[in-house]
Coordinates of C-alpha atoms in Angstrom, one line a residue:
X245 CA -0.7 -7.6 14.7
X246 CA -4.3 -9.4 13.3
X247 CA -5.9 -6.5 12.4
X248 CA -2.9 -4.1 11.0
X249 CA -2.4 -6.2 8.6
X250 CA -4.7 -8.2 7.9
X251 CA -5.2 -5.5 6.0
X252 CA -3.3 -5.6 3.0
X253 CA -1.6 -2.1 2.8
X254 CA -3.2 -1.2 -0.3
X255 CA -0.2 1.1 -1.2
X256 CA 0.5 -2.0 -2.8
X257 CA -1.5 -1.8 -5.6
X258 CA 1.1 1.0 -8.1
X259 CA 1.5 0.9 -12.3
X260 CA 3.4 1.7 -14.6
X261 CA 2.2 2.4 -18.0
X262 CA 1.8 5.7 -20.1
X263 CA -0.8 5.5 -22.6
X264 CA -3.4 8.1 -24.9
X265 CA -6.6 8.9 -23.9
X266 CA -9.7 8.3 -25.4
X267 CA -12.0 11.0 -27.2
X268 CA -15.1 10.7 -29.0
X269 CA -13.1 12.9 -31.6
X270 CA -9.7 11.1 -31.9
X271 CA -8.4 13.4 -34.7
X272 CA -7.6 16.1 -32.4
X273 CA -6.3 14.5 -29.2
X274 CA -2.5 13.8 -30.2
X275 CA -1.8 10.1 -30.5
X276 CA 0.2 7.5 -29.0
X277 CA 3.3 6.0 -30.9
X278 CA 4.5 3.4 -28.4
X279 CA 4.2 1.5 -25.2
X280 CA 6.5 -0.1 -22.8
X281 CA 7.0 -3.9 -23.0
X282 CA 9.3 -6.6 -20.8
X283 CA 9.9 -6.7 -17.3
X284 CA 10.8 -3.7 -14.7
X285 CA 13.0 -4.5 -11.7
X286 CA 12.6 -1.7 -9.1
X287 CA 13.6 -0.7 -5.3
X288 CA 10.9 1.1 -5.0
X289 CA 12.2 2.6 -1.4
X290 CA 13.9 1.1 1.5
X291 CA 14.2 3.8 4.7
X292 CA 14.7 4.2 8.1
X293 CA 11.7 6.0 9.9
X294 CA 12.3 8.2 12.9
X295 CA 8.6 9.5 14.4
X296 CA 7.1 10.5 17.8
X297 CA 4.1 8.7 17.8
X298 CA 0.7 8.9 19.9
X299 CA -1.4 5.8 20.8
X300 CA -5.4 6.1 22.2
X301 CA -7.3 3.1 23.5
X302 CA -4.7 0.1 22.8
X303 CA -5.4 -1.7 25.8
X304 CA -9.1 -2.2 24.2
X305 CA -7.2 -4.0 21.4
X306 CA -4.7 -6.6 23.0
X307 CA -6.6 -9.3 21.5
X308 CA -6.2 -8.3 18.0
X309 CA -2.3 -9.1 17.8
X310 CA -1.8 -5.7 16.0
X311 CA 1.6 -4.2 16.5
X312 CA 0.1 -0.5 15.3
X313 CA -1.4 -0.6 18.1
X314 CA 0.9 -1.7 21.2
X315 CA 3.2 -0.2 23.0
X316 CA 2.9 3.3 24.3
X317 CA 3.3 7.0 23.1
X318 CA 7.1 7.8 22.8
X319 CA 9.9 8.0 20.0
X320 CA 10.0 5.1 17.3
X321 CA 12.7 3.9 14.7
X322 CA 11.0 1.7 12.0
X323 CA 12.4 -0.1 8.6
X324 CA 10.6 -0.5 5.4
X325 CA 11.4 -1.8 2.2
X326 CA 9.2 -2.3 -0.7
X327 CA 10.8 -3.9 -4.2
X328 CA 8.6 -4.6 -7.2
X329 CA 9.0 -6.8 -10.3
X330 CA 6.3 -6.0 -12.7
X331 CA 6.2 -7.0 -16.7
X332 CA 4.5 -4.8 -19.0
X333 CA 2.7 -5.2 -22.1
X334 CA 0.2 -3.6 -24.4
X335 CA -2.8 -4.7 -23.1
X336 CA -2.1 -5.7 -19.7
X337 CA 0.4 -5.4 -16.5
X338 CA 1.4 -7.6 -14.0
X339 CA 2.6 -6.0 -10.5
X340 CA 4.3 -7.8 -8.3
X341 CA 5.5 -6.5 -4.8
X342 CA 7.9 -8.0 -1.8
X343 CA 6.8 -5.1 0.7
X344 CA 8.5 -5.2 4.7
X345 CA 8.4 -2.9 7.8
X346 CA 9.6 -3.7 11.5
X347 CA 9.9 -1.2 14.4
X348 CA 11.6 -1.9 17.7
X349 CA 12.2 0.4 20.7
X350 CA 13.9 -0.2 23.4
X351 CA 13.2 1.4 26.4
X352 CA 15.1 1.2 30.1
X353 CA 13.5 1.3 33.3
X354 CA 15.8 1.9 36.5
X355 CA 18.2 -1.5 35.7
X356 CA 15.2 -3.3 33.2
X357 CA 15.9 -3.0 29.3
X358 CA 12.4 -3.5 27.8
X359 CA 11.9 -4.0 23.8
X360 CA 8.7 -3.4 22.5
X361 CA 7.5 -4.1 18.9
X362 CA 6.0 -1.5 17.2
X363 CA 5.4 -2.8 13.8
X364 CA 6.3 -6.4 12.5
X365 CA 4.9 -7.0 8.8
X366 CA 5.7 -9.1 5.6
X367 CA 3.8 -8.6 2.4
X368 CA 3.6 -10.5 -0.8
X369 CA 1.1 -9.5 -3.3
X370 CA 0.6 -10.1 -7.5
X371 CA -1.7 -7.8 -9.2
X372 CA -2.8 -8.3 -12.7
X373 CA -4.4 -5.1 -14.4
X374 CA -6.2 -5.5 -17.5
X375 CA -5.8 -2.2 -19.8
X376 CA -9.0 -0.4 -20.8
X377 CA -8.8 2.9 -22.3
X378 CA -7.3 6.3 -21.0
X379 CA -9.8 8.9 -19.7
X380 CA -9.6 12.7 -19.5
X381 CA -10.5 14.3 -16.2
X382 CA -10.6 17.8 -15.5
X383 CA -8.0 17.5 -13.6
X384 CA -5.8 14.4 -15.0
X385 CA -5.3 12.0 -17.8
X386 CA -5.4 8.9 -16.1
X387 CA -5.8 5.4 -17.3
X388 CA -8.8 2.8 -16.3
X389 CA -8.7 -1.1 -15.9
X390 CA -10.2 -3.9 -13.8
X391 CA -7.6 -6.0 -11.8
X392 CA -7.3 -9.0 -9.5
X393 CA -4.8 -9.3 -6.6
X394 CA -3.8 -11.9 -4.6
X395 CA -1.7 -11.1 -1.5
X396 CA -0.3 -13.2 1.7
X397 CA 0.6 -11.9 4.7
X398 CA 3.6 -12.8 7.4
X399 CA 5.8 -11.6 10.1
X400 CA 9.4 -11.6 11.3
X401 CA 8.5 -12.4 14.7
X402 CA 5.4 -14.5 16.0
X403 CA 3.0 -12.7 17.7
X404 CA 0.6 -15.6 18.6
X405 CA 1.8 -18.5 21.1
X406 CA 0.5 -20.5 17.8
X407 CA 3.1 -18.9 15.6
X408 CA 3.3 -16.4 12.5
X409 CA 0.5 -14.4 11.8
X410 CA -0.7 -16.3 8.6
X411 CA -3.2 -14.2 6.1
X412 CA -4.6 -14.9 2.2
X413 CA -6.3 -12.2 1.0
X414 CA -7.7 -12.2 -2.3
X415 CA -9.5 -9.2 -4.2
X416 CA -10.9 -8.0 -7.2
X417 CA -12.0 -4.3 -8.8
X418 CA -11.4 -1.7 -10.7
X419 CA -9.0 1.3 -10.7
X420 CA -7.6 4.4 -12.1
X421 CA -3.8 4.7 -12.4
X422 CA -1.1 5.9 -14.0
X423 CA -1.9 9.6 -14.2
X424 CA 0.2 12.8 -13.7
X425 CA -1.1 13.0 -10.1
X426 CA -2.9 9.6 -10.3
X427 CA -1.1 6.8 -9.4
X428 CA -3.8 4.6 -8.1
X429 CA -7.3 5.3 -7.1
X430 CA -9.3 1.9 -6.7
X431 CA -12.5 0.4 -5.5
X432 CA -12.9 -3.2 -4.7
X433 CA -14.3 -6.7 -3.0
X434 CA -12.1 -8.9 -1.7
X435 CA -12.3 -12.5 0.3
X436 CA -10.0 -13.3 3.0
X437 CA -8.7 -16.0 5.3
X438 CA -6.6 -16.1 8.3
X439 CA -4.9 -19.4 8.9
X440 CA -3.2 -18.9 12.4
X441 CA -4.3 -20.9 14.5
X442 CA -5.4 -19.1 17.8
X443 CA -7.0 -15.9 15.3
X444 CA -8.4 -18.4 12.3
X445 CA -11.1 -16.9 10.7
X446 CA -12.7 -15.9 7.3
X447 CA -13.9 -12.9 6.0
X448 CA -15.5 -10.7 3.2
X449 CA -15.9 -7.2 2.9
X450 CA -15.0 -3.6 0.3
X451 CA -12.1 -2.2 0.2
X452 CA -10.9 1.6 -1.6
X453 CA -7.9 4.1 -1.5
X454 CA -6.0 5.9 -3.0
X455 CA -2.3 7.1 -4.1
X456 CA -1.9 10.2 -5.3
X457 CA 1.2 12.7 -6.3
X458 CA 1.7 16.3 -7.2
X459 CA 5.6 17.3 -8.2
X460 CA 6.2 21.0 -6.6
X461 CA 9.5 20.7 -8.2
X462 CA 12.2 19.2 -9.8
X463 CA 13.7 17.6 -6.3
X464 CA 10.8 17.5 -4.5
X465 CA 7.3 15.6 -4.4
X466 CA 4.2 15.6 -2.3
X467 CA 2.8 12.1 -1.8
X468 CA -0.8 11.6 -0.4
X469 CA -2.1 7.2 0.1
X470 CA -5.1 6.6 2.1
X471 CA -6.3 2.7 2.3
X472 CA -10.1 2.4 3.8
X473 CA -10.9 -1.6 4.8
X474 CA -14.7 -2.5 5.7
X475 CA -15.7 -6.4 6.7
X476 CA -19.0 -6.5 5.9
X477 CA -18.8 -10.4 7.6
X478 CA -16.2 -12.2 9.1
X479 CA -16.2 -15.1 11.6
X480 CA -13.7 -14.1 14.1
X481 CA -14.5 -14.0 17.7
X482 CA -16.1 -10.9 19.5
X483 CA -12.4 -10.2 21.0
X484 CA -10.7 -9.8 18.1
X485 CA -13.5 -9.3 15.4
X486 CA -12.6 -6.3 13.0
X487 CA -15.7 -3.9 11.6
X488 CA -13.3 -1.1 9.9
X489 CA -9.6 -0.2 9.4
X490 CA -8.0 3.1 8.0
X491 CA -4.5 3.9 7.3
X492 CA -3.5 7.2 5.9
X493 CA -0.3 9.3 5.4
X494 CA 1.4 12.3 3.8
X495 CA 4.9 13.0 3.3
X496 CA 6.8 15.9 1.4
X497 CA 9.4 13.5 -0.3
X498 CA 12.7 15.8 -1.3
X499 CA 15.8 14.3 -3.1
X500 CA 19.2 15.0 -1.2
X501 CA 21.5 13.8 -4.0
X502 CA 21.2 11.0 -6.3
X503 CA 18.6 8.3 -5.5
X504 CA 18.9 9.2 -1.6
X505 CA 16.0 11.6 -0.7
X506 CA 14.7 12.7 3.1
X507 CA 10.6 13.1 4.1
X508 CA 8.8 14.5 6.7
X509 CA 5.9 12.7 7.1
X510 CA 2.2 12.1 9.1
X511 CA 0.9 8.8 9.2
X512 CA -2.2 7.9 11.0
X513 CA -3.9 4.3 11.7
X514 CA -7.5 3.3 13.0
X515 CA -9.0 0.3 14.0
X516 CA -12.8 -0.2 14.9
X517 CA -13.8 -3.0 16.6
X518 CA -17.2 -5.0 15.8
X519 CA -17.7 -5.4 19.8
X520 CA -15.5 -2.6 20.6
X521 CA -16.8 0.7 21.6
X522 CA -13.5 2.7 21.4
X523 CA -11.1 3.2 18.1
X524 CA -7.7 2.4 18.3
X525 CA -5.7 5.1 16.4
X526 CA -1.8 6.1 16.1
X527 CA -0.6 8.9 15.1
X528 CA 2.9 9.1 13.9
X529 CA 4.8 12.6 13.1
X530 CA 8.4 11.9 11.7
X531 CA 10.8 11.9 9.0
X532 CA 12.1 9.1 6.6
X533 CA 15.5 8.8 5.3
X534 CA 15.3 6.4 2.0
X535 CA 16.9 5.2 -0.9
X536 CA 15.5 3.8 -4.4
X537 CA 17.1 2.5 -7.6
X538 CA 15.7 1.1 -10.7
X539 CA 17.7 -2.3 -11.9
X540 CA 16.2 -2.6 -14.9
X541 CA 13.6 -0.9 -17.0
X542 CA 11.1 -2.3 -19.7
X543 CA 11.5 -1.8 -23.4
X544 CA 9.6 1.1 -26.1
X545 CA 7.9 -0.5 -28.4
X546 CA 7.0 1.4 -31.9
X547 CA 3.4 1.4 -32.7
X548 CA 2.6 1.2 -36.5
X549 CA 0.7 3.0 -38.4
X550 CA -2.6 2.3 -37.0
X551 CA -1.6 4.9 -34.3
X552 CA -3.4 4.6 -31.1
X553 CA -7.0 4.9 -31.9
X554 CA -8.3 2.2 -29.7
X555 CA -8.7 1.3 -26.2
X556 CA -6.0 -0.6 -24.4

């Protein structure tokens, strides 16, 4: 489990705020007339995950405690909940996330029931995004900000005869959000350190992904995330001492009735090794029943009469 998540799923970096873009002739771009303020309470999904997936080169990886990469090839049920408070305001937003997954199968040899873990992870993250300006692409509208996270990292169950996988991870950057097919693109440093005691080490490196959405119709939406990790030092030992890490899915999400919606999805994982020749991969193929509900939604301010002339 070190390395799947030390790696702080970077899906976990989403917005929320419409706002104008910026043109060197502001006369003929329409203009904004208000903004969302106050706090959003929102469940963003919570599913159960059926997938067949395929694992290359674990054994290479026992040392690195991460449950992407044990157990074998065969059929996995996962869960996964993500719920996000965030507070908007004019010139700034503040994303906070609770995210959770855990996978179990259980398999039975001749009279031997065996469980195997397949994926045991608790994230806690705040992001605060400073507001810049709106820019036109060819393709998008899409706004642009610097922002600052700081995210720990748990489990359910210990994977380390020391206990709980223990991680602070702290990062800094800049990224594009809030876009008709943008919802986050970002680039960014960060600084980590791994407090369990049998795996303690720190660490500094780049990190960049994506998030990205495209609405084929009313009920249905084709989602795209792709988080790329690179440790450019760290001072773990040679048996568990991470170079790269790369998690990447699609998933064709379709709404069933109400807030309860089905996906098919692909999902694939790597892990490179400093010392390790081979990459660890998975490869899931599965579908994902799940179920989201806003609680409570932030307010629309009126702008005055000064319009929306200037940068965020």
């Amino acid at each position: 489990m070190l390395c799947s998540s030390v790696f702080l799923n970077a899906s976990e970096a989403k917005d929320a705020t419409k706002t104008d873009s910026i043109n060197t002739d502001v006369a003929s771009k329409p203009q904004k007339t208000s903004y969302e303020k106050g706090w959003e309470l929102k469940l963003e999904k919570v599913s159960l995950n059926f997938s067949q997936t395929s694992l290359n080169n674990q054994r290479s990886y026992v040392s690195f405690r991460d449950t992407n990469l044990t157990g074998f090839s065969q059929l996995v049920v996962q869960e996964y909940s993500k719920f996000n408070v965030d507070y908007h305001a004019r010139y700034f937003v503040i994303f906070n996330s609770l995210k959770t997954e855990y996978g179990v199968t259980f398999l039975r040899q001749a009279k031997t029931s065996i469980m195997n873990e397949t994926r045991d992870n608790i994230v806690l993250s705040s992001d605060y995004t400073q507001r810049i300006w709106k820019a036109n692409l060819f393709f998008d509208r899409a706004e642009i900000g610097p922002f600052a996270r700081l995210g720990f990292q748990t489990e359910f169950t210990p994977s380390t005869p020391t206990g709980r996988i223990r991680i602070l991870n702290l990062s800094g950057g800049v990224k594009l959000f809030e876009g008709k097919y943008i919802d986050n693109i970002y680039l960014s440093l960060f600084g980590e350190q791994n407090f369990t005691a049998s795996l303690a080490y720190e660490g500094f490196g780049w990190r960049t992904g994506f998030n990205l959405k495209y609405k084929l119709n009313e009920k249905v939406n084709l989602l795209a995330n792709l988080s790329f990790k690179d440790y450019i030092l760290n001072t773990a030992a040679p048996s568990f001492n991470p170079k790269y890490q790369l998690s990447a899915d699609v998933s064709l999400d379709s709404i069933l009735f109400g807030n309860l919606s089905i996906s098919p999805f692909l999902r694939v994982y790597m892990l490179k090794g400093r010392y390790i020749k081979d990459i660890g991969s998975n490869f899931l193929l599965g579908v994902s029943l799940s179920f989201s509900h806003t609680l409570k939604k932030p307010a629309t301010i009126a702008l005055g009469s000064e319009g929306y002339t200037k940068a965020l």
